[in-house]
XYZ file of C-alpha atoms in Angstrom:
544
model
C 129.030 109.384 189.175
C 126.031 107.486 188.321
C 125.712 104.820 190.634
C 122.217 103.952 192.120
C 120.437 105.725 189.201
C 118.887 102.365 188.130
C 115.052 101.641 187.920
C 112.873 98.697 187.823
C 110.678 96.686 185.995
C 106.909 97.520 184.790
C 104.256 99.291 182.662
C 103.426 102.542 181.593
C 99.756 103.115 181.727
C 97.882 105.449 179.436
C 96.602 107.187 182.542
C 99.509 107.912 184.132
C 100.875 109.440 180.831
C 97.587 111.538 180.812
C 98.503 112.407 184.682
C 101.979 113.617 183.780
C 101.148 115.731 180.858
C 98.294 117.598 182.671
C 100.783 118.360 185.283
C 103.069 119.797 183.185
C 100.724 121.668 180.931
C 98.500 123.238 183.982
C 99.677 125.811 186.625
C 98.460 124.875 190.072
C 96.684 127.728 191.956
C 99.850 128.300 194.162
C 102.404 128.567 191.344
C 100.099 131.005 189.614
C 100.575 134.021 192.212
C 104.285 134.660 192.062
C 103.777 138.452 191.606
C 106.033 139.118 194.565
C 108.640 136.586 193.639
C 109.705 137.848 190.335
C 112.686 140.293 191.121
C 115.929 139.668 189.003
C 113.500 137.192 186.718
C 113.385 137.228 182.745
C 110.170 138.543 181.771
C 110.243 135.835 178.959
C 112.141 132.604 179.180
C 111.854 129.998 176.669
C 113.775 127.021 175.355
C 117.024 127.857 174.001
C 117.262 131.343 175.694
C 120.176 132.251 177.579
C 119.111 133.097 181.181
C 120.581 136.197 182.583
C 119.056 137.875 185.786
C 117.816 141.369 185.299
C 120.123 142.296 188.440
C 123.123 140.413 190.532
C 121.548 137.551 192.456
C 123.032 134.858 194.715
C 121.541 131.550 195.735
C 122.758 129.139 198.401
C 123.462 125.312 197.090
C 124.204 122.193 199.055
C 127.467 121.175 197.482
C 128.782 117.485 197.347
C 132.451 117.998 197.846
C 134.208 115.023 195.933
C 137.522 114.325 196.953
C 139.100 113.515 193.341
C 137.996 117.152 192.792
C 137.922 119.052 195.887
C 135.974 122.485 195.722
C 138.265 125.638 194.762
C 136.573 128.949 194.985
C 138.684 130.261 192.077
C 137.400 127.772 189.566
C 136.590 128.980 186.015
C 133.050 127.879 186.578
C 132.060 129.825 189.141
C 133.212 132.955 187.525
C 131.960 132.272 184.085
C 128.504 131.127 185.377
C 128.122 134.410 187.278
C 129.380 136.182 183.716
C 126.895 134.198 181.726
C 123.738 134.292 184.289
C 124.305 137.340 186.563
C 124.103 134.609 189.398
C 126.526 133.744 192.261
C 126.215 130.406 193.336
C 127.241 130.100 197.312
C 128.319 126.340 197.961
C 127.571 124.946 201.399
C 130.392 122.268 200.908
C 129.789 118.992 202.547
C 132.201 116.059 202.025
C 131.149 113.219 199.899
C 130.934 110.796 202.548
C 128.788 112.570 204.797
C 126.558 114.039 202.307
C 123.461 112.239 203.067
C 123.681 112.364 206.704
C 124.644 116.118 206.723
C 121.724 116.851 204.472
C 119.155 115.521 206.389
C 120.506 117.395 209.585
C 120.220 120.605 207.646
C 116.860 119.963 206.333
C 115.453 118.765 209.781
C 116.899 122.136 211.405
C 115.388 124.296 208.681
C 119.027 125.372 207.657
C 119.157 123.909 204.395
C 120.410 125.703 201.332
C 117.820 126.839 198.854
C 119.092 124.392 195.986
C 119.898 120.707 197.105
C 121.492 118.639 194.527
C 122.712 115.039 194.503
C 119.601 113.931 195.796
C 118.673 110.243 194.768
C 115.036 109.250 194.255
C 113.413 108.204 196.976
C 115.704 110.132 199.221
C 113.437 113.026 198.872
C 110.332 110.975 200.675
C 111.744 111.665 203.791
C 111.265 115.130 203.534
C 107.887 115.320 202.143
C 105.467 115.144 205.111
C 107.246 117.703 207.088
C 106.692 120.319 204.502
C 110.295 121.003 204.031
C 110.854 120.691 200.143
C 108.584 121.885 197.659
C 106.434 120.239 195.457
C 108.479 121.099 192.358
C 105.909 119.843 190.122
C 103.746 123.199 190.673
C 106.232 125.158 189.330
C 107.294 123.257 185.945
C 105.814 126.340 184.166
C 108.839 128.191 185.023
C 110.927 125.604 183.625
C 110.754 125.408 179.675
C 113.787 123.374 179.035
C 112.969 120.663 181.519
C 109.330 120.800 180.206
C 110.544 120.479 176.473
C 112.791 117.420 177.666
C 110.113 115.305 179.075
C 107.903 115.933 176.323
C 110.127 115.450 173.524
C 111.795 112.335 175.223
C 108.819 110.937 176.361
C 109.998 110.791 179.739
C 106.363 110.979 181.551
C 106.480 107.119 182.661
C 109.700 107.599 184.430
C 108.475 110.954 186.093
C 105.281 109.314 187.437
C 107.432 106.934 189.465
C 108.390 110.086 191.451
C 104.858 111.138 192.455
C 103.691 111.372 195.808
C 99.996 110.185 196.812
C 99.342 113.816 196.449
C 100.087 113.350 192.457
C 102.895 115.599 192.771
C 106.574 115.523 193.054
C 109.243 116.773 194.962
C 112.395 116.075 192.931
C 113.559 117.655 189.843
C 115.551 114.735 188.086
C 118.454 114.681 186.056
C 116.800 113.526 182.692
C 118.445 111.423 179.705
C 117.528 111.382 176.195
C 118.644 107.449 176.070
C 119.645 105.310 179.204
C 123.504 105.066 179.598
C 124.712 102.381 181.838
C 128.289 102.541 183.380
C 129.169 100.223 186.121
C 130.412 96.792 185.344
C 133.697 94.483 185.927
C 137.026 95.263 184.893
C 139.267 92.078 183.886
C 142.844 91.734 183.364
C 142.910 90.949 179.433
C 146.468 90.047 179.585
C 145.985 87.296 182.458
C 143.165 86.127 179.944
C 145.351 85.894 177.136
C 147.837 83.857 179.109
C 145.480 81.368 180.061
C 144.054 81.134 176.472
C 140.398 82.540 177.615
C 137.878 84.586 175.885
C 136.492 87.597 177.623
C 133.343 86.528 179.573
C 129.852 87.466 178.151
C 127.991 85.861 180.865
C 128.121 85.342 184.547
C 128.669 81.596 184.148
C 131.247 82.481 181.887
C 132.896 84.421 184.755
C 132.751 81.541 186.789
C 134.822 79.591 184.353
C 137.337 82.240 183.983
C 137.834 82.890 187.724
C 138.166 78.956 188.186
C 141.253 78.985 185.292
C 142.517 82.087 187.050
C 142.585 80.296 190.464
C 144.081 77.282 189.080
C 147.145 78.997 187.630
C 147.562 81.700 190.697
C 146.257 79.497 193.562
C 147.802 82.177 196.176
C 145.191 84.688 194.751
C 141.537 85.594 194.999
C 140.840 86.362 191.335
C 138.269 88.685 192.013
C 138.511 91.209 194.689
C 135.743 93.786 194.836
C 135.695 97.589 195.608
C 132.622 99.452 196.624
C 131.626 97.350 199.499
C 131.346 100.476 201.924
C 128.907 101.323 203.392
C 126.763 98.982 201.699
C 128.262 95.356 201.644
C 128.399 94.291 198.134
C 126.983 97.533 197.104
C 127.804 97.524 193.342
C 128.641 93.872 192.702
C 124.727 92.981 194.154
C 123.522 96.037 192.288
C 124.856 94.754 188.768
C 124.173 90.849 189.487
C 120.900 91.638 190.998
C 119.725 92.959 187.677
C 120.891 89.971 185.897
C 118.773 87.796 187.906
C 115.811 90.041 187.869
C 115.926 91.650 191.427
C 117.377 94.597 192.952
C 120.121 94.281 195.446
C 123.233 96.022 196.780
C 123.119 99.936 196.003
C 119.570 99.630 194.092
C 117.981 97.423 196.656
C 114.234 98.184 197.057
C 111.794 96.585 199.328
C 109.370 95.862 196.813
C 109.755 94.073 193.272
C 107.280 94.498 190.548
C 105.697 91.196 189.169
C 103.999 91.930 185.989
C 102.525 88.715 185.643
C 101.081 88.656 189.235
C 100.300 92.307 188.763
C 101.440 93.015 192.368
C 104.520 93.770 194.249
C 106.781 91.039 195.965
C 109.052 91.533 198.892
C 112.411 91.561 197.144
C 114.733 89.924 199.764
C 112.393 86.960 199.961
C 112.157 86.054 196.393
C 113.609 83.342 194.317
C 115.746 85.432 192.073
C 117.337 86.980 195.179
C 118.252 83.655 196.592
C 119.635 82.359 193.157
C 121.821 85.631 193.372
C 122.866 85.117 196.915
C 123.811 81.113 195.829
C 125.845 82.407 192.865
C 128.156 84.637 194.910
C 128.264 82.065 197.795
C 129.733 79.726 194.948
C 132.375 82.032 194.085
C 133.339 82.795 197.787
C 133.193 78.961 198.778
C 135.647 77.988 195.920
C 137.708 80.772 196.777
C 137.273 82.761 193.614
C 135.969 85.929 195.159
C 137.793 87.576 198.116
C 135.431 87.392 201.152
C 137.004 90.797 202.094
C 135.208 92.285 199.082
C 132.291 93.097 201.328
C 134.300 95.144 204.140
C 137.404 96.262 202.690
C 137.996 99.961 201.776
C 138.281 101.006 197.773
C 141.892 101.715 198.536
C 142.270 98.069 199.606
C 140.854 96.696 196.593
C 142.918 98.783 194.221
C 145.860 97.748 195.972
C 145.442 94.026 195.642
C 144.714 94.433 191.777
C 147.880 96.836 191.477
C 149.862 94.290 193.160
C 148.474 91.211 190.932
C 146.819 89.666 193.897
C 143.675 89.888 192.026
C 142.503 90.346 188.356
C 138.995 91.213 188.235
C 137.322 94.516 190.134
C 134.109 96.675 189.720
C 134.715 99.678 187.691
C 133.247 102.302 185.711
C 134.458 104.618 182.846
C 136.143 107.054 185.418
C 137.579 104.645 187.994
C 138.939 102.630 185.197
C 140.892 105.623 183.475
C 141.823 107.704 186.665
C 142.379 105.294 189.156
C 142.833 101.390 188.201
C 144.779 101.723 185.113
C 147.127 104.380 186.498
C 147.500 102.131 189.575
C 148.837 99.226 187.509
C 151.230 101.422 185.241
C 153.281 101.907 188.416
C 153.486 98.250 189.292
C 152.740 95.971 186.586
C 153.187 98.034 183.320
C 152.522 95.412 180.850
C 148.855 94.739 182.528
C 145.873 95.305 180.217
C 142.824 96.109 182.079
C 139.377 96.117 180.241
C 135.904 97.197 181.296
C 133.571 94.854 179.969
C 129.764 94.545 179.133
C 127.571 94.270 181.919
C 127.389 90.175 182.322
C 124.329 88.442 181.225
C 122.318 86.379 183.941
C 118.949 84.483 183.918
C 117.174 87.482 183.182
C 118.708 88.002 179.672
C 120.446 90.619 178.040
C 119.334 93.866 179.753
C 120.326 97.561 180.160
C 119.373 98.259 183.649
C 120.029 102.243 183.419
C 117.364 104.511 183.903
C 116.676 107.838 181.896
C 116.401 109.425 185.432
C 119.478 110.478 187.157
C 119.936 112.004 190.751
C 118.364 115.335 191.005
C 117.437 118.476 192.902
C 115.233 119.303 196.012
C 114.304 122.894 196.450
C 113.951 124.228 200.004
C 110.438 125.435 200.901
C 111.910 128.523 202.134
C 113.028 129.377 198.520
C 109.147 129.777 197.442
C 108.969 133.081 199.805
C 112.226 134.533 198.009
C 111.347 137.647 196.100
C 113.897 136.150 193.567
C 112.100 132.680 193.313
C 111.082 132.503 189.750
C 114.657 133.887 188.647
C 115.974 130.786 190.760
C 113.887 128.421 188.902
C 114.730 129.859 185.549
C 118.462 129.675 186.596
C 118.314 125.988 187.823
C 116.181 125.167 184.279
C 119.290 126.613 182.358
C 122.060 125.147 184.014
C 120.874 121.750 184.665
C 118.424 121.521 181.753
C 119.221 123.571 178.895
C 121.570 122.239 175.979
C 123.623 125.093 176.495
C 123.733 125.130 180.015
C 124.532 121.156 180.109
C 127.423 121.804 177.641
C 128.729 124.769 179.719
C 128.861 122.467 182.795
C 130.366 119.548 181.259
C 132.747 121.164 178.466
C 133.642 124.360 180.082
C 134.542 127.590 177.780
C 134.832 127.469 174.021
C 138.450 128.569 173.274
C 139.654 128.003 176.865
C 139.006 124.443 177.805
C 137.787 123.095 174.497
C 137.431 123.985 170.986
C 135.085 123.085 168.036
C 135.878 122.178 164.616
C 133.486 122.864 161.534
C 131.243 119.956 162.041
C 130.503 120.955 165.720
C 132.853 118.227 167.246
C 134.280 119.490 170.343
C 137.996 118.763 171.475
C 140.126 119.650 174.681
C 142.488 122.340 174.082
C 146.040 120.947 174.133
C 146.933 121.510 177.772
C 143.564 120.250 179.212
C 142.942 116.525 180.350
C 140.082 114.836 181.959
C 139.050 110.930 181.893
C 142.519 110.523 180.228
C 141.461 111.563 177.000
C 144.541 114.182 176.515
C 147.241 112.766 178.926
C 150.012 115.403 177.886
C 147.582 118.070 179.245
C 148.851 119.492 182.474
C 145.412 121.271 183.637
C 142.667 118.941 184.773
C 139.220 119.944 183.550
C 137.679 118.870 187.091
C 140.464 119.695 189.631
C 141.584 123.146 187.895
C 138.555 124.517 186.292
C 135.604 122.737 188.068
C 133.790 121.691 185.120
C 132.366 117.798 184.210
C 131.393 118.175 188.243
C 128.658 115.614 189.402
C 127.067 118.364 191.279
C 126.132 120.079 187.886
C 126.390 117.622 185.010
C 123.130 115.593 185.069
C 121.749 114.060 181.865
C 121.392 115.312 178.405
C 120.899 114.302 174.885
C 122.769 110.970 174.116
C 125.750 113.115 172.165
C 126.534 115.100 175.113
C 126.485 112.562 177.677
C 128.760 110.408 175.755
C 131.261 113.154 174.440
C 133.837 112.166 177.047
C 133.727 108.510 176.013
C 136.791 107.260 174.675
C 136.459 104.854 171.757
C 136.430 101.806 174.030
C 133.586 103.017 176.121
C 131.502 104.113 172.889
C 131.982 100.406 171.923
C 130.881 99.446 175.611
C 127.980 101.682 175.009
C 126.979 100.415 171.727
C 126.893 96.970 173.338
C 124.632 98.026 175.937
C 122.245 100.317 173.819
C 121.413 96.845 171.889
C 120.154 95.594 175.042
C 116.490 95.817 176.144
C 115.688 98.467 178.815
C 113.808 97.721 182.044
C 110.415 98.705 181.739
C 109.379 101.352 184.369
C 107.724 99.865 187.459
C 103.837 101.549 188.426
C 103.978 104.091 191.134
C 102.742 103.434 194.722
C 102.999 106.540 196.137
C 102.357 106.523 199.956
C 100.027 108.617 202.084
C 101.517 110.534 204.948
C 100.195 107.871 207.539
C 101.474 105.367 205.280
C 105.021 106.586 204.927
C 105.293 107.138 208.522
C 104.400 103.470 208.959
C 106.603 102.145 206.263
C 109.450 104.193 207.415
C 109.277 102.372 211.030
C 109.703 99.014 208.996
C 111.910 99.961 206.323
C 115.061 100.233 208.032
C 115.088 96.998 210.179
C 113.650 95.125 207.212
C 116.528 96.535 205.125
C 119.231 95.976 208.037
C 118.151 92.210 207.984
C 117.960 91.613 204.464
C 121.524 93.244 204.271
C 123.122 91.115 207.336
C 121.519 87.544 206.376
C 122.461 88.182 202.760
C 126.081 88.593 203.717
C 125.963 85.558 206.153
C 124.564 83.329 203.255
C 127.221 84.628 200.880
C 130.056 83.974 203.499
C 128.536 80.591 204.136
C 127.981 81.591 208.011
C 124.122 80.806 207.245
C 123.197 77.675 205.135
C 120.653 77.838 202.330
C 118.608 75.019 203.843
C 117.584 78.217 206.432
C 116.018 79.986 203.556
C 112.578 79.641 204.638
C 113.357 80.249 208.095
C 114.793 83.607 206.879
C 111.749 84.304 204.956
C 109.586 83.761 207.943
C 111.849 85.901 210.040
C 111.369 88.744 207.434
C 107.580 88.108 208.037
C 107.917 88.416 211.860
C 109.712 91.784 210.794
C 106.581 92.970 208.938
C 107.679 92.440 205.317
C 103.900 91.086 204.600
C 102.672 93.962 206.161
C 105.017 96.344 204.186
C 103.710 94.673 201.028
C 100.342 95.089 201.972
C 100.813 98.896 202.266
C 102.610 98.677 199.056
C 99.981 97.177 196.907
C 97.476 99.192 198.661
C 98.680 101.995 197.385
C 99.703 100.720 194.021
C 96.105 100.012 193.584
C 94.565 103.203 194.863
C 96.763 105.171 192.473
C 95.922 103.221 189.809
C 91.789 103.817 190.451
C 92.664 107.562 191.075
C 94.525 107.885 187.900
C 94.375 104.922 185.654
């Protein structure tokens, strides 16, 4: 899944572009002395080459075990990957729910696997100062496919947002040719038809729709949201926040760039954040949004929709097809659920998706392996080459898919995924291990959208026509600054989350907003901003 891949507002200064280009073209002194680390590596490995280790190799990788398609050792993905690359991956499986905590424990104990995928920036920051993860920017010379995509797709401004105060970055991100936004709301279209209403296009339209639904079905909460755990309002506040020009929910960041003032503001204290909370509070107060949305499990939210106790829910392309529609088919077979384009708010028509996705950290101990160069070549092929990305997504031609004369791929008759081939008896993810979120990262637009059914293609067409968010300027902390900032970040985020929920549920009146802002200052929000703006100014001075 693609959640929390969105980024923020701002500029791409020419100096930052220069910095990235230099970093991509120059080898650091450390990266040049790899004579003892080339066992199994290809002597020449370039864009478009099939990577194949010159001897059998194995690499350990942390594996985010998804409950929808639990890990199987006999997946075709594993055997075919070894056949093509001469590499055997050794997954260290961790349940999706415990992934972040387990990852931190393994890295802290020095027991982390060599390859650490499914890391969302800025999660890598916590591991930089200890030296536990590699400055991967030192080794881009080993990754021709990634370097090619950064240059071809002009991704330097986005890459710059990953840099630390030493000018290096420690996360290999998933990279997209174009931003692809997924998360939105799904609405019962049959209820809209029944009430003579149009599909909502703005958050104000949604309010009108929910009011009409409530009037017709007074015993319901028309909107009952999922994805409220562990972050209350994780998805809802994420998509609503961007519509209000702020960052909230899954995408909460302490600092928001103000391009007019040319400085960062404390997100949870801004007027935009307040207005966003006021909108949600209005929905809750008027009985339009289920107050349990912020505490219930996903299953509880799904059941309410399936039982006709709600008509609107958060959705992405997968959950719509894999969960919500099958749920409704069992209980309300005539229901028609439609995912709508992201609703428009005060910030205008925006596509909030980033061209960077979650990425890969490399354990520092991998640098000492005699197979280090081969490992980086392998990662570059699987996660960044066109062929590797197609393999991870579609599988094996002739077995899981076929290709016609024009190059268009089609699932074979007995294989299904995302409801594209409902008569298929074998599931591409569950039975074969392809289209797996651990290995499917980004790619060109055609590949990324190749599983999208026609309705999702239409959704993407609407979103693609919208303006992308500009990339914010970097503000990398020094080790000392990061240590100080980390002491403030958790208490501040907890306080913003707790009080945001209190404002939403009406447990705290908005007349106390100024008092709340003062309480944030008492918890060092202003001191935090001073660190951020100082780091921003230093980076501009050094690299601008």
